[in-house]
Tab-separated table of C-alpha atoms and ligand atoms in Angstrom:
chain	number	residue	atom	x	y	z
A	7	UNK	CA	8.216	-26.173	-34.175
A	8	UNK	CA	11.930	-25.509	-34.250
A	9	UNK	CA	13.703	-23.439	-36.915
A	10	UNK	CA	16.336	-25.209	-39.004
A	11	UNK	CA	19.970	-24.243	-38.680
A	12	UNK	CA	20.878	-22.642	-41.975
A	13	UNK	CA	23.562	-25.279	-42.484
A	14	UNK	CA	20.999	-27.961	-43.255
A	15	UNK	CA	20.961	-27.362	-47.001
A	16	UNK	CA	24.570	-26.257	-47.423
A	17	UNK	CA	27.261	-28.090	-49.271
A	18	UNK	CA	30.663	-29.664	-48.740
A	19	UNK	CA	33.753	-27.508	-48.181
A	20	UNK	CA	36.896	-27.717	-50.285
A	21	UNK	CA	38.523	-29.914	-47.618
A	22	UNK	CA	35.809	-32.544	-47.952
A	23	UNK	CA	34.289	-31.890	-44.523
A	24	UNK	CA	30.580	-31.149	-44.785
A	25	UNK	CA	28.997	-28.282	-42.934
A	26	UNK	CA	26.683	-30.838	-41.377
A	27	UNK	CA	29.696	-32.679	-39.902
A	28	UNK	CA	30.944	-29.407	-38.422
A	29	UNK	CA	27.461	-28.732	-37.049
A	30	UNK	CA	27.265	-32.190	-35.472
A	31	UNK	CA	30.660	-31.691	-33.813
A	32	UNK	CA	29.464	-28.351	-32.427
A	33	UNK	CA	26.193	-29.864	-31.213
A	34	UNK	CA	28.089	-32.632	-29.424
A	35	UNK	CA	29.795	-29.953	-27.320
A	36	UNK	CA	26.877	-27.542	-26.874
A	37	UNK	CA	24.604	-30.377	-25.724
A	38	UNK	CA	26.815	-30.648	-22.617
A	39	UNK	CA	26.236	-26.955	-21.787
A	40	UNK	CA	22.528	-26.317	-21.365
A	41	UNK	CA	20.976	-22.905	-20.823
A	42	UNK	CA	21.159	-23.454	-17.048
A	43	UNK	CA	24.994	-23.399	-17.339
A	44	UNK	CA	24.921	-19.896	-18.831
A	45	UNK	CA	22.147	-18.758	-16.459
A	46	UNK	CA	24.377	-19.701	-13.542
A	47	UNK	CA	27.406	-17.897	-15.018
A	48	UNK	CA	25.190	-14.859	-15.575
A	49	UNK	CA	24.107	-14.930	-11.920
A	50	UNK	CA	27.622	-15.349	-10.532
A	51	UNK	CA	29.632	-13.388	-13.113
A	52	UNK	CA	31.600	-16.566	-13.822
A	53	UNK	CA	33.762	-17.337	-16.836
A	54	UNK	CA	32.998	-20.393	-19.031
A	55	UNK	CA	36.372	-22.118	-18.499
A	56	UNK	CA	34.934	-25.629	-18.857
A	57	UNK	CA	33.101	-24.826	-22.069
A	58	UNK	CA	36.171	-23.279	-23.719
A	59	UNK	CA	38.358	-26.211	-22.675
A	60	UNK	CA	35.827	-28.669	-24.028
A	61	UNK	CA	35.332	-26.763	-27.313
A	62	UNK	CA	39.101	-26.480	-27.838
A	63	UNK	CA	39.575	-30.187	-27.107
A	64	UNK	CA	37.015	-30.919	-29.834
A	65	UNK	CA	39.043	-28.777	-32.239
A	66	UNK	CA	36.225	-26.231	-32.680
A	67	UNK	CA	38.361	-23.188	-31.843
A	68	UNK	CA	41.030	-24.160	-34.367
A	69	UNK	CA	38.719	-24.713	-37.320
A	70	UNK	CA	40.383	-21.953	-39.376
A	71	UNK	CA	43.959	-22.945	-38.528
A	72	UNK	CA	45.808	-24.762	-41.336
A	73	UNK	CA	46.164	-28.498	-40.714
A	74	UNK	CA	49.996	-28.239	-40.617
A	75	UNK	CA	49.649	-26.093	-37.465
A	76	UNK	CA	47.191	-28.436	-35.787
A	77	UNK	CA	43.882	-27.043	-37.009
A	78	UNK	CA	41.131	-28.277	-39.321
A	79	UNK	CA	42.217	-26.136	-42.249
A	80	UNK	CA	38.688	-24.933	-42.938
A	81	UNK	CA	37.322	-21.418	-43.456
A	82	UNK	CA	35.224	-18.817	-41.679
A	83	UNK	CA	32.224	-20.413	-43.402
A	84	UNK	CA	32.645	-23.535	-41.259
A	85	UNK	CA	33.706	-21.544	-38.174
A	86	UNK	CA	30.477	-19.561	-38.416
A	87	UNK	CA	28.461	-22.774	-38.174
A	88	UNK	CA	30.041	-23.361	-34.762
A	89	UNK	CA	29.371	-19.863	-33.410
A	90	UNK	CA	25.808	-19.949	-34.732
A	91	UNK	CA	25.197	-23.246	-32.961
A	92	UNK	CA	26.582	-21.938	-29.659
A	93	UNK	CA	24.141	-19.020	-29.763
A	94	UNK	CA	21.346	-21.210	-31.101
A	95	UNK	CA	21.725	-23.346	-27.987
A	96	UNK	CA	21.467	-20.345	-25.645
A	97	UNK	CA	25.181	-19.729	-25.032
A	98	UNK	CA	27.808	-17.194	-25.963
A	99	UNK	CA	30.444	-17.660	-28.651
A	100	UNK	CA	32.546	-14.610	-27.910
A	101	UNK	CA	35.194	-16.589	-26.016
A	102	UNK	CA	35.675	-18.825	-29.002
A	103	UNK	CA	35.218	-16.365	-31.848
A	104	UNK	CA	37.918	-14.030	-30.499
A	105	UNK	CA	40.390	-16.867	-30.595
A	106	UNK	CA	39.165	-17.987	-34.033
A	107	UNK	CA	39.741	-14.722	-35.834
A	108	UNK	CA	42.987	-13.904	-34.016
A	109	UNK	CA	44.405	-17.261	-35.031
A	110	UNK	CA	43.269	-16.341	-38.523
A	111	UNK	CA	45.355	-13.131	-38.383
A	112	UNK	CA	48.396	-15.144	-37.291
A	113	UNK	CA	47.792	-17.806	-39.923
A	114	UNK	CA	47.565	-15.225	-42.708
A	115	UNK	CA	50.118	-12.651	-41.580
A	116	UNK	CA	52.340	-14.207	-38.886
A	117	UNK	CA	55.879	-15.436	-39.508
A	118	UNK	CA	56.641	-19.124	-39.873
A	119	UNK	CA	58.339	-18.962	-36.464
A	120	UNK	CA	55.225	-17.429	-34.832
A	121	UNK	CA	52.997	-20.036	-36.405
A	122	UNK	CA	55.173	-22.903	-35.162
A	123	UNK	CA	55.725	-21.368	-31.707
A	124	UNK	CA	52.236	-19.976	-31.012
A	125	UNK	CA	49.600	-21.150	-33.473
A	126	UNK	CA	50.247	-24.831	-32.829
A	127	UNK	CA	50.003	-24.274	-29.057
A	128	UNK	CA	46.782	-22.252	-29.316
A	129	UNK	CA	45.246	-24.796	-31.686
A	130	UNK	CA	46.071	-27.561	-29.189
A	131	UNK	CA	44.361	-25.607	-26.397
A	132	UNK	CA	47.587	-25.255	-24.385
A	133	UNK	CA	47.863	-21.464	-24.854
A	134	UNK	CA	44.951	-19.017	-24.703
A	135	UNK	CA	44.898	-16.261	-27.327
A	136	UNK	CA	41.647	-14.668	-26.238
A	137	UNK	CA	42.131	-10.904	-26.410
A	138	UNK	CA	42.373	-8.194	-28.957
A	139	UNK	CA	43.472	-4.811	-27.587
A	140	UNK	CA	42.607	-2.047	-30.045
A	141	UNK	CA	39.999	0.421	-28.726
A	142	UNK	CA	41.185	3.385	-26.643
A	143	UNK	CA	39.153	5.748	-24.455
A	144	UNK	CA	39.987	8.902	-26.408
A	145	UNK	CA	39.965	7.395	-29.888
A	146	UNK	CA	36.789	5.249	-29.733
A	147	UNK	CA	35.672	4.340	-33.216
A	148	UNK	CA	38.424	6.433	-34.808
A	149	UNK	CA	41.251	3.893	-34.597
A	150	UNK	CA	43.621	6.194	-36.501
A	151	UNK	CA	43.781	8.345	-33.323
A	152	UNK	CA	45.100	5.678	-30.972
A	153	UNK	CA	48.015	6.885	-28.876
A	154	UNK	CA	49.408	3.614	-27.501
A	155	UNK	CA	52.998	3.502	-28.719
A	156	UNK	CA	55.534	0.759	-29.232
A	157	UNK	CA	59.115	1.995	-29.335
A	158	UNK	CA	62.078	-0.045	-30.506
A	159	UNK	CA	64.870	-0.426	-27.895
A	160	UNK	CA	67.616	-2.826	-28.978
A	161	UNK	CA	65.994	-6.178	-29.688
A	162	UNK	CA	62.819	-5.306	-27.801
A	163	UNK	CA	59.665	-3.240	-28.256
A	164	UNK	CA	58.441	-1.152	-25.323
A	165	UNK	CA	54.663	-0.635	-25.182
A	166	UNK	CA	53.031	2.304	-23.383
A	167	UNK	CA	49.401	3.381	-23.441
A	168	UNK	CA	45.860	2.809	-22.295
A	169	UNK	CA	43.208	0.622	-23.885
A	170	UNK	CA	39.550	0.139	-23.065
A	171	UNK	CA	37.124	-2.705	-23.739
A	172	UNK	CA	39.851	-5.334	-24.079
A	173	UNK	CA	37.584	-8.333	-23.630
A	174	UNK	CA	38.864	-11.411	-21.761
A	175	UNK	CA	42.195	-9.719	-20.912
A	176	UNK	CA	42.277	-11.409	-17.490
A	177	UNK	CA	41.665	-14.812	-19.050
A	178	UNK	CA	44.308	-14.966	-21.712
A	179	UNK	CA	47.964	-15.914	-22.056
A	180	UNK	CA	48.522	-13.754	-25.104
A	181	UNK	CA	46.909	-10.718	-26.717
A	182	UNK	CA	47.130	-9.015	-30.061
A	183	UNK	CA	47.809	-5.327	-29.352
A	184	UNK	CA	47.594	-2.497	-31.897
A	185	UNK	CA	50.125	0.286	-31.266
A	186	UNK	CA	51.644	3.142	-33.217
A	187	UNK	CA	55.291	2.499	-34.117
A	188	UNK	CA	55.826	5.626	-36.228
A	189	UNK	CA	53.868	8.601	-37.624
A	190	UNK	CA	52.153	8.006	-40.993
A	191	UNK	CA	54.425	8.667	-43.988
A	192	UNK	CA	51.536	10.475	-45.690
A	193	UNK	CA	49.188	12.443	-43.344
A	194	UNK	CA	46.322	11.562	-45.690
A	195	UNK	CA	46.894	7.885	-44.743
A	196	UNK	CA	46.614	8.008	-40.933
A	197	UNK	CA	46.443	4.221	-40.498
A	198	UNK	CA	49.954	3.847	-41.854
A	199	UNK	CA	52.428	3.367	-38.986
A	200	UNK	CA	50.160	1.207	-36.800
A	201	UNK	CA	51.546	-2.236	-35.965
A	202	UNK	CA	50.177	-5.463	-34.474
A	203	UNK	CA	52.023	-7.202	-31.638
A	204	UNK	CA	51.548	-10.667	-30.234
A	205	UNK	CA	52.054	-10.008	-26.540
A	206	UNK	CA	52.663	-12.817	-24.064
A	207	UNK	CA	51.428	-11.655	-20.648
A	208	UNK	CA	52.241	-14.804	-18.695
A	209	UNK	CA	54.394	-13.857	-15.748
A	210	UNK	CA	54.638	-10.150	-16.601
A	211	UNK	CA	54.997	-7.611	-13.801
A	212	UNK	CA	51.367	-6.601	-13.000
A	213	UNK	CA	52.503	-2.954	-12.837
A	214	UNK	CA	53.349	-3.120	-16.540
A	215	UNK	CA	50.033	-4.719	-17.467
A	216	UNK	CA	47.279	-3.426	-15.211
A	217	UNK	CA	43.633	-4.426	-15.612
A	218	UNK	CA	40.408	-2.839	-14.407
A	219	UNK	CA	37.160	-4.708	-15.058
A	220	UNK	CA	34.246	-2.837	-16.654
A	221	UNK	CA	30.825	-4.089	-15.523
A	222	UNK	CA	28.338	-4.228	-18.379
A	223	UNK	CA	24.678	-5.288	-18.738
A	224	UNK	CA	25.523	-8.889	-19.516
A	225	UNK	CA	28.064	-11.439	-18.332
A	226	UNK	CA	30.978	-10.247	-20.416
A	227	UNK	CA	34.533	-9.989	-19.151
A	228	UNK	CA	35.965	-6.795	-20.515
A	229	UNK	CA	38.735	-4.574	-19.163
A	230	UNK	CA	40.593	-1.307	-19.212
A	231	UNK	CA	44.246	-2.146	-19.777
A	232	UNK	CA	47.213	0.020	-18.847
A	233	UNK	CA	50.475	-0.812	-20.625
A	234	UNK	CA	53.314	0.738	-18.669
A	235	UNK	CA	56.755	0.139	-20.197
A	236	UNK	CA	55.767	-3.413	-21.124
A	237	UNK	CA	58.774	-4.951	-22.891
A	238	UNK	CA	58.229	-7.572	-25.567
A	239	UNK	CA	60.791	-9.321	-27.774
A	240	UNK	CA	61.266	-8.223	-31.391
A	241	UNK	CA	59.590	-11.399	-32.625
A	242	UNK	CA	56.322	-10.162	-31.078
A	243	UNK	CA	55.764	-7.962	-34.134
A	244	UNK	CA	53.224	-9.516	-36.524
A	245	UNK	CA	54.063	-9.116	-40.202
A	246	UNK	CA	55.575	-5.845	-41.350
A	247	UNK	CA	56.002	-2.880	-39.050
A	248	UNK	CA	53.496	-0.092	-39.865
A	249	UNK	CA	51.023	-2.365	-41.690
A	250	UNK	CA	49.072	-3.586	-38.653
A	251	UNK	CA	45.821	-1.893	-39.582
A	252	UNK	CA	45.652	-3.826	-42.838
A	253	UNK	CA	46.021	-7.120	-40.949
A	254	UNK	CA	43.454	-5.950	-38.447
A	255	UNK	CA	40.853	-5.174	-41.129
A	256	UNK	CA	41.318	-8.589	-42.640
A	257	UNK	CA	40.737	-10.191	-39.227
A	258	UNK	CA	37.796	-7.919	-38.498
A	259	UNK	CA	35.986	-9.052	-41.638
A	260	UNK	CA	36.204	-12.622	-40.337
A	261	UNK	CA	34.964	-11.383	-36.955
A	262	UNK	CA	32.002	-9.640	-38.622
A	263	UNK	CA	30.989	-12.934	-40.273
A	264	UNK	CA	31.256	-14.739	-36.926
A	265	UNK	CA	29.225	-12.022	-35.169
A	266	UNK	CA	26.628	-12.287	-37.950
A	267	UNK	CA	26.307	-16.005	-37.317
A	268	UNK	CA	25.995	-15.397	-33.566
A	269	UNK	CA	23.111	-13.001	-34.269
A	270	UNK	CA	21.549	-15.608	-36.562
A	271	UNK	CA	21.867	-18.151	-33.737
A	272	UNK	CA	20.294	-15.706	-31.269
A	273	UNK	CA	17.524	-14.920	-33.747
A	274	UNK	CA	16.648	-18.591	-34.187
A	275	UNK	CA	16.632	-19.050	-30.407
A	276	UNK	CA	14.222	-16.110	-30.016
A	277	UNK	CA	11.965	-17.397	-32.821
A	278	UNK	CA	11.745	-20.865	-31.284
A	279	UNK	CA	10.928	-19.544	-27.816
A	280	UNK	CA	8.396	-17.039	-29.145
A	281	UNK	CA	6.620	-19.534	-31.424
A	282	UNK	CA	6.456	-22.184	-28.700
A	283	UNK	CA	4.959	-19.766	-26.199
A	284	UNK	CA	2.584	-18.241	-28.777
A	285	UNK	CA	1.275	-21.745	-29.534
A	286	UNK	CA	0.952	-22.811	-25.890
A	287	UNK	CA	-0.386	-19.752	-24.112
A	288	UNK	CA	-4.180	-19.522	-24.179
A	289	UNK	CA	-5.803	-16.185	-23.324
A	290	UNK	CA	-9.379	-15.068	-24.178
A	291	UNK	CA	-10.036	-18.713	-25.006
A	292	UNK	CA	-7.481	-19.060	-27.819
A	293	UNK	CA	-3.756	-19.380	-28.436
A	294	UNK	CA	-2.152	-15.928	-28.332
A	295	UNK	CA	-0.320	-16.801	-31.602
A	296	UNK	CA	-3.688	-16.719	-33.405
A	297	UNK	CA	-3.608	-12.930	-32.952
A	298	UNK	CA	-1.739	-11.316	-35.805
A	299	UNK	CA	-0.510	-8.655	-33.382
A	300	UNK	CA	1.495	-11.487	-31.808
A	301	UNK	CA	2.418	-13.596	-34.858
A	302	UNK	CA	3.311	-10.866	-37.367
A	303	UNK	CA	6.259	-9.362	-35.450
A	304	UNK	CA	7.756	-12.868	-35.140
A	305	UNK	CA	7.124	-13.637	-38.815
A	306	UNK	CA	8.574	-10.296	-39.943
A	307	UNK	CA	11.698	-10.725	-37.809
A	308	UNK	CA	12.127	-14.267	-39.123
A	309	UNK	CA	12.009	-13.003	-42.731
A	310	UNK	CA	14.626	-10.357	-41.931
A	311	UNK	CA	16.821	-12.974	-40.257
A	312	UNK	CA	16.695	-15.272	-43.287
A	313	UNK	CA	17.708	-12.388	-45.570
A	314	UNK	CA	20.668	-11.561	-43.299
A	315	UNK	CA	21.648	-15.221	-43.282
A	316	UNK	CA	21.828	-15.331	-47.097
A	317	UNK	CA	24.317	-12.449	-47.037
A	318	UNK	CA	26.316	-14.157	-44.281
A	319	UNK	CA	27.116	-17.115	-46.574
A	320	UNK	CA	28.130	-14.785	-49.392
A	321	UNK	CA	30.477	-12.806	-47.103
A	322	UNK	CA	31.969	-15.990	-45.624
A	323	UNK	CA	32.663	-17.547	-49.003
A	324	UNK	CA	34.269	-14.341	-50.311
A	325	UNK	CA	36.492	-14.144	-47.213
A	326	UNK	CA	37.570	-17.745	-47.654
A	327	UNK	CA	38.473	-17.029	-51.293
A	328	UNK	CA	40.667	-14.126	-50.038
A	329	UNK	CA	38.411	-11.598	-51.799
A	330	UNK	CA	37.602	-8.200	-50.355
A	331	UNK	CA	34.377	-8.872	-48.455
A	332	UNK	CA	34.281	-5.597	-46.482
A	333	UNK	CA	30.892	-4.531	-47.857
A	334	UNK	CA	29.262	-7.962	-47.556
A	335	UNK	CA	30.646	-8.678	-44.063
A	336	UNK	CA	29.595	-5.262	-42.747
A	337	UNK	CA	26.124	-5.409	-44.299
A	338	UNK	CA	25.531	-8.963	-43.091
A	339	UNK	CA	26.545	-7.962	-39.568
A	340	UNK	CA	24.256	-4.924	-39.557
A	341	UNK	CA	21.244	-6.803	-40.933
A	342	UNK	CA	21.716	-9.783	-38.606
A	343	UNK	CA	22.166	-7.621	-35.503
A	344	UNK	CA	19.008	-5.673	-36.363
A	345	UNK	CA	16.963	-8.781	-37.206
A	346	UNK	CA	17.991	-10.608	-34.030
A	347	UNK	CA	17.201	-7.533	-31.927
A	348	UNK	CA	13.801	-7.259	-33.633
A	349	UNK	CA	13.200	-10.904	-32.677
A	350	UNK	CA	14.475	-10.325	-29.128
A	351	UNK	CA	11.794	-7.669	-28.727
A	352	UNK	CA	9.114	-9.812	-30.371
A	353	UNK	CA	10.037	-12.729	-28.094
A	354	UNK	CA	9.971	-10.528	-24.996
A	355	UNK	CA	6.592	-9.042	-25.983
A	356	UNK	CA	5.100	-12.445	-26.787
A	357	UNK	CA	5.944	-13.632	-23.279
A	358	UNK	CA	4.180	-10.678	-21.663
A	359	UNK	CA	5.221	-10.281	-18.027
A	360	UNK	CA	7.011	-13.634	-18.046
A	361	UNK	CA	9.495	-12.259	-20.578
A	362	UNK	CA	10.910	-10.208	-17.718
A	363	UNK	CA	11.043	-13.096	-15.254
A	364	UNK	CA	14.561	-14.465	-14.820
A	365	UNK	CA	13.427	-18.098	-14.835
A	366	UNK	CA	12.305	-17.862	-18.473
A	367	UNK	CA	15.802	-16.906	-19.645
A	368	UNK	CA	14.482	-14.397	-22.206
A	369	UNK	CA	15.784	-11.350	-20.330
A	370	UNK	CA	19.351	-12.757	-20.196
A	371	UNK	CA	19.437	-13.309	-23.939
A	372	UNK	CA	17.768	-9.930	-24.496
A	373	UNK	CA	20.578	-8.229	-22.528
A	374	UNK	CA	23.231	-10.269	-24.323
A	375	UNK	CA	21.955	-9.512	-27.826
A	376	UNK	CA	21.884	-5.714	-27.503
A	377	UNK	CA	25.660	-5.337	-27.779
A	378	UNK	CA	25.747	-6.449	-31.408
A	379	UNK	CA	24.432	-3.123	-32.709
A	380	UNK	CA	27.248	-1.327	-30.854
A	381	UNK	CA	30.279	-3.595	-30.929
A	382	UNK	CA	32.522	-4.664	-32.521
A	383	UNK	CA	31.291	-2.059	-35.016
A	384	UNK	CA	28.289	0.190	-34.567
A	385	UNK	CA	25.422	0.335	-37.044
A	386	UNK	CA	26.313	3.944	-37.871
A	387	UNK	CA	29.827	2.969	-38.864
A	388	UNK	CA	28.480	0.214	-41.149
A	389	UNK	CA	26.218	2.806	-42.786
A	390	UNK	CA	29.238	5.110	-43.142
A	391	UNK	CA	31.119	2.261	-44.823
A	392	UNK	CA	28.297	1.606	-47.302
A	393	UNK	CA	27.822	5.331	-48.035
A	394	UNK	CA	31.501	6.020	-48.641
A	395	UNK	CA	33.070	2.827	-49.945
A	396	UNK	CA	30.178	1.223	-51.814
A	397	UNK	CA	28.037	4.177	-52.914
A	398	UNK	CA	30.950	6.653	-53.198
A	399	UNK	CA	29.215	9.468	-51.330
A	400	UNK	CA	31.267	12.086	-49.458
A	401	UNK	CA	32.871	11.199	-46.142
A	402	UNK	CA	31.076	12.447	-43.041
A	403	UNK	CA	34.274	12.570	-40.981
B	507	FAD	C1	31.041	-5.359	-24.627
B	507	FAD	C2	32.097	-4.780	-25.492
B	507	FAD	C3	33.198	-5.535	-25.837
B	507	FAD	C4	34.214	-4.992	-26.608
B	507	FAD	N1	35.333	-5.738	-26.877
B	507	FAD	C5	36.391	-5.166	-27.494
B	507	FAD	C6	37.625	-5.863	-27.628
B	507	FAD	O1	37.746	-7.032	-27.239
B	507	FAD	N2	38.693	-5.217	-28.154
B	507	FAD	C7	38.608	-3.916	-28.574
B	507	FAD	O2	39.602	-3.377	-29.041
B	507	FAD	N3	37.431	-3.221	-28.491
B	507	FAD	C8	36.332	-3.813	-27.951
B	507	FAD	N4	35.136	-3.114	-27.823
B	507	FAD	C9	35.074	-1.738	-28.305
B	507	FAD	C10	34.098	-1.495	-29.419
B	507	FAD	O3	34.671	-1.926	-30.632
B	507	FAD	C11	33.792	0.002	-29.377
B	507	FAD	O4	32.892	0.209	-28.292
B	507	FAD	C12	33.229	0.520	-30.603
B	507	FAD	O5	34.236	0.484	-31.593
B	507	FAD	C13	32.732	1.969	-30.458
B	507	FAD	O6	33.652	2.786	-29.779
B	507	FAD	P1	33.127	3.703	-28.564
B	507	FAD	O7	32.396	2.836	-27.609
B	507	FAD	O8	34.261	4.506	-28.018
B	507	FAD	O9	32.104	4.689	-29.242
B	507	FAD	P2	32.385	6.104	-29.934
B	507	FAD	O10	33.434	5.995	-30.975
B	507	FAD	O11	32.566	7.118	-28.859
B	507	FAD	O12	30.985	6.356	-30.648
B	507	FAD	C14	29.782	6.621	-29.866
B	507	FAD	C15	28.588	6.616	-30.805
B	507	FAD	O13	28.754	7.630	-31.809
B	507	FAD	C16	28.615	7.069	-33.102
B	507	FAD	N5	29.539	7.715	-34.040
B	507	FAD	C17	30.836	8.055	-33.832
B	507	FAD	N6	31.352	8.622	-34.938
B	507	FAD	C18	30.377	8.624	-35.874
B	507	FAD	C19	30.279	9.065	-37.227
B	507	FAD	N7	31.315	9.601	-37.881
B	507	FAD	N8	29.105	8.895	-37.889
B	507	FAD	C20	28.036	8.371	-37.258
B	507	FAD	N9	28.057	7.936	-35.978
B	507	FAD	C21	29.207	8.060	-35.293
B	507	FAD	C22	28.968	5.592	-32.945
B	507	FAD	O14	28.313	4.821	-33.941
B	507	FAD	C23	28.454	5.294	-31.538
B	507	FAD	O15	27.105	4.892	-31.604
B	507	FAD	C24	34.107	-3.657	-27.079
B	507	FAD	C25	32.957	-2.904	-26.736
B	507	FAD	C26	31.980	-3.434	-25.952
B	507	FAD	C27	30.801	-2.578	-25.574
């Protein structure tokens, strides 16, 4: 038995491309990268250069880029089919999803010049826009407290500060960096005065852009970044100065939908592995899946995953209609990350001791899935969002 991708019953997009066509294009690429490819990268700490190149060549990374800039002109709905499929096949979509939502920020808020100069190159796979540099060690979740500054000097901006958890910073040509350009006009609106910059790090002096890798429990390439008098041209500013947080939130809603779909993909992978093993493994003279202590946790997790998936489509469609989907995107992400983690545990438990054996691959995916309840937004912060913005209860901070 193999669970269906949720795209199977979905309809045609406004551009005339069906979700099934997008899924088939994604499958054509993922079929060339079996689980053994990711197992090997996990063992060696390698970076999936070949996979990214291949996926970009197939146009999968540029799904959300308007056709006039070399993309497919589709929405996050279609993009999420790709990231789900990558995770469904045992891989990791983070390298692609970062690029997808950052291109989305440029497409929605960048200048015409930036779109022609950068978006077309990224969409063609010639320039890598892989990193998003927001989080800082002393600000953490409270982005309003970031201290990285960008100061105007003539026709340049000079960036100084320290970031942490800037994923893929060593594997990108450009990053989007959030920096403060002025104090907020109204202290009650602390996000005012933050700006987004499109920073080209090709050929920069390494002293001005220093990286230190952070080792984490799975094969993820994430870095501390030190910006030391890094000079960028004035056309690096995205949109209006001081409004960067607004652009960021818009992009983050797209990222939440993509993360949701990655969790859905993980969840389906865990269900398939668990069900297969539960049907095959015979102990005490019968299949272990005949014991409700084994089957119920898988069935319960599957039900939770399907519910999360329904909300994922709603959030994606609202985002693509340019509606405020903050509540839906956050809730979908929380539910999907919890459901996939529930299934990760059920899958591990179903496999008994073999769940811990490297050769079964369960432990790699178990380690990889845990991050989704922490980053890019923690479960607590989603609950804060629902409490304050949806249910109008008092702020806790
Ligand atoms: C693998 C990985 C990759 C990442 N990639 C990127 C990236 O590419 N770019 C980037 O900018 N950032 C990235 N991040 C950062 C990520 O977004 C942050 O880790 C996350 O926002 C939380 O910040 P923090 O780790 O400093 O936790 P903290 O803010 O210190 O919070 C610690 C804990 O306290 C809880 N908490 C804090 N305040 C409250 C409150 N008011 N109510 C309830 N609970 C609260 C949080 O939920 C959390 O569980 C990445 C992180 C990881 C782990």
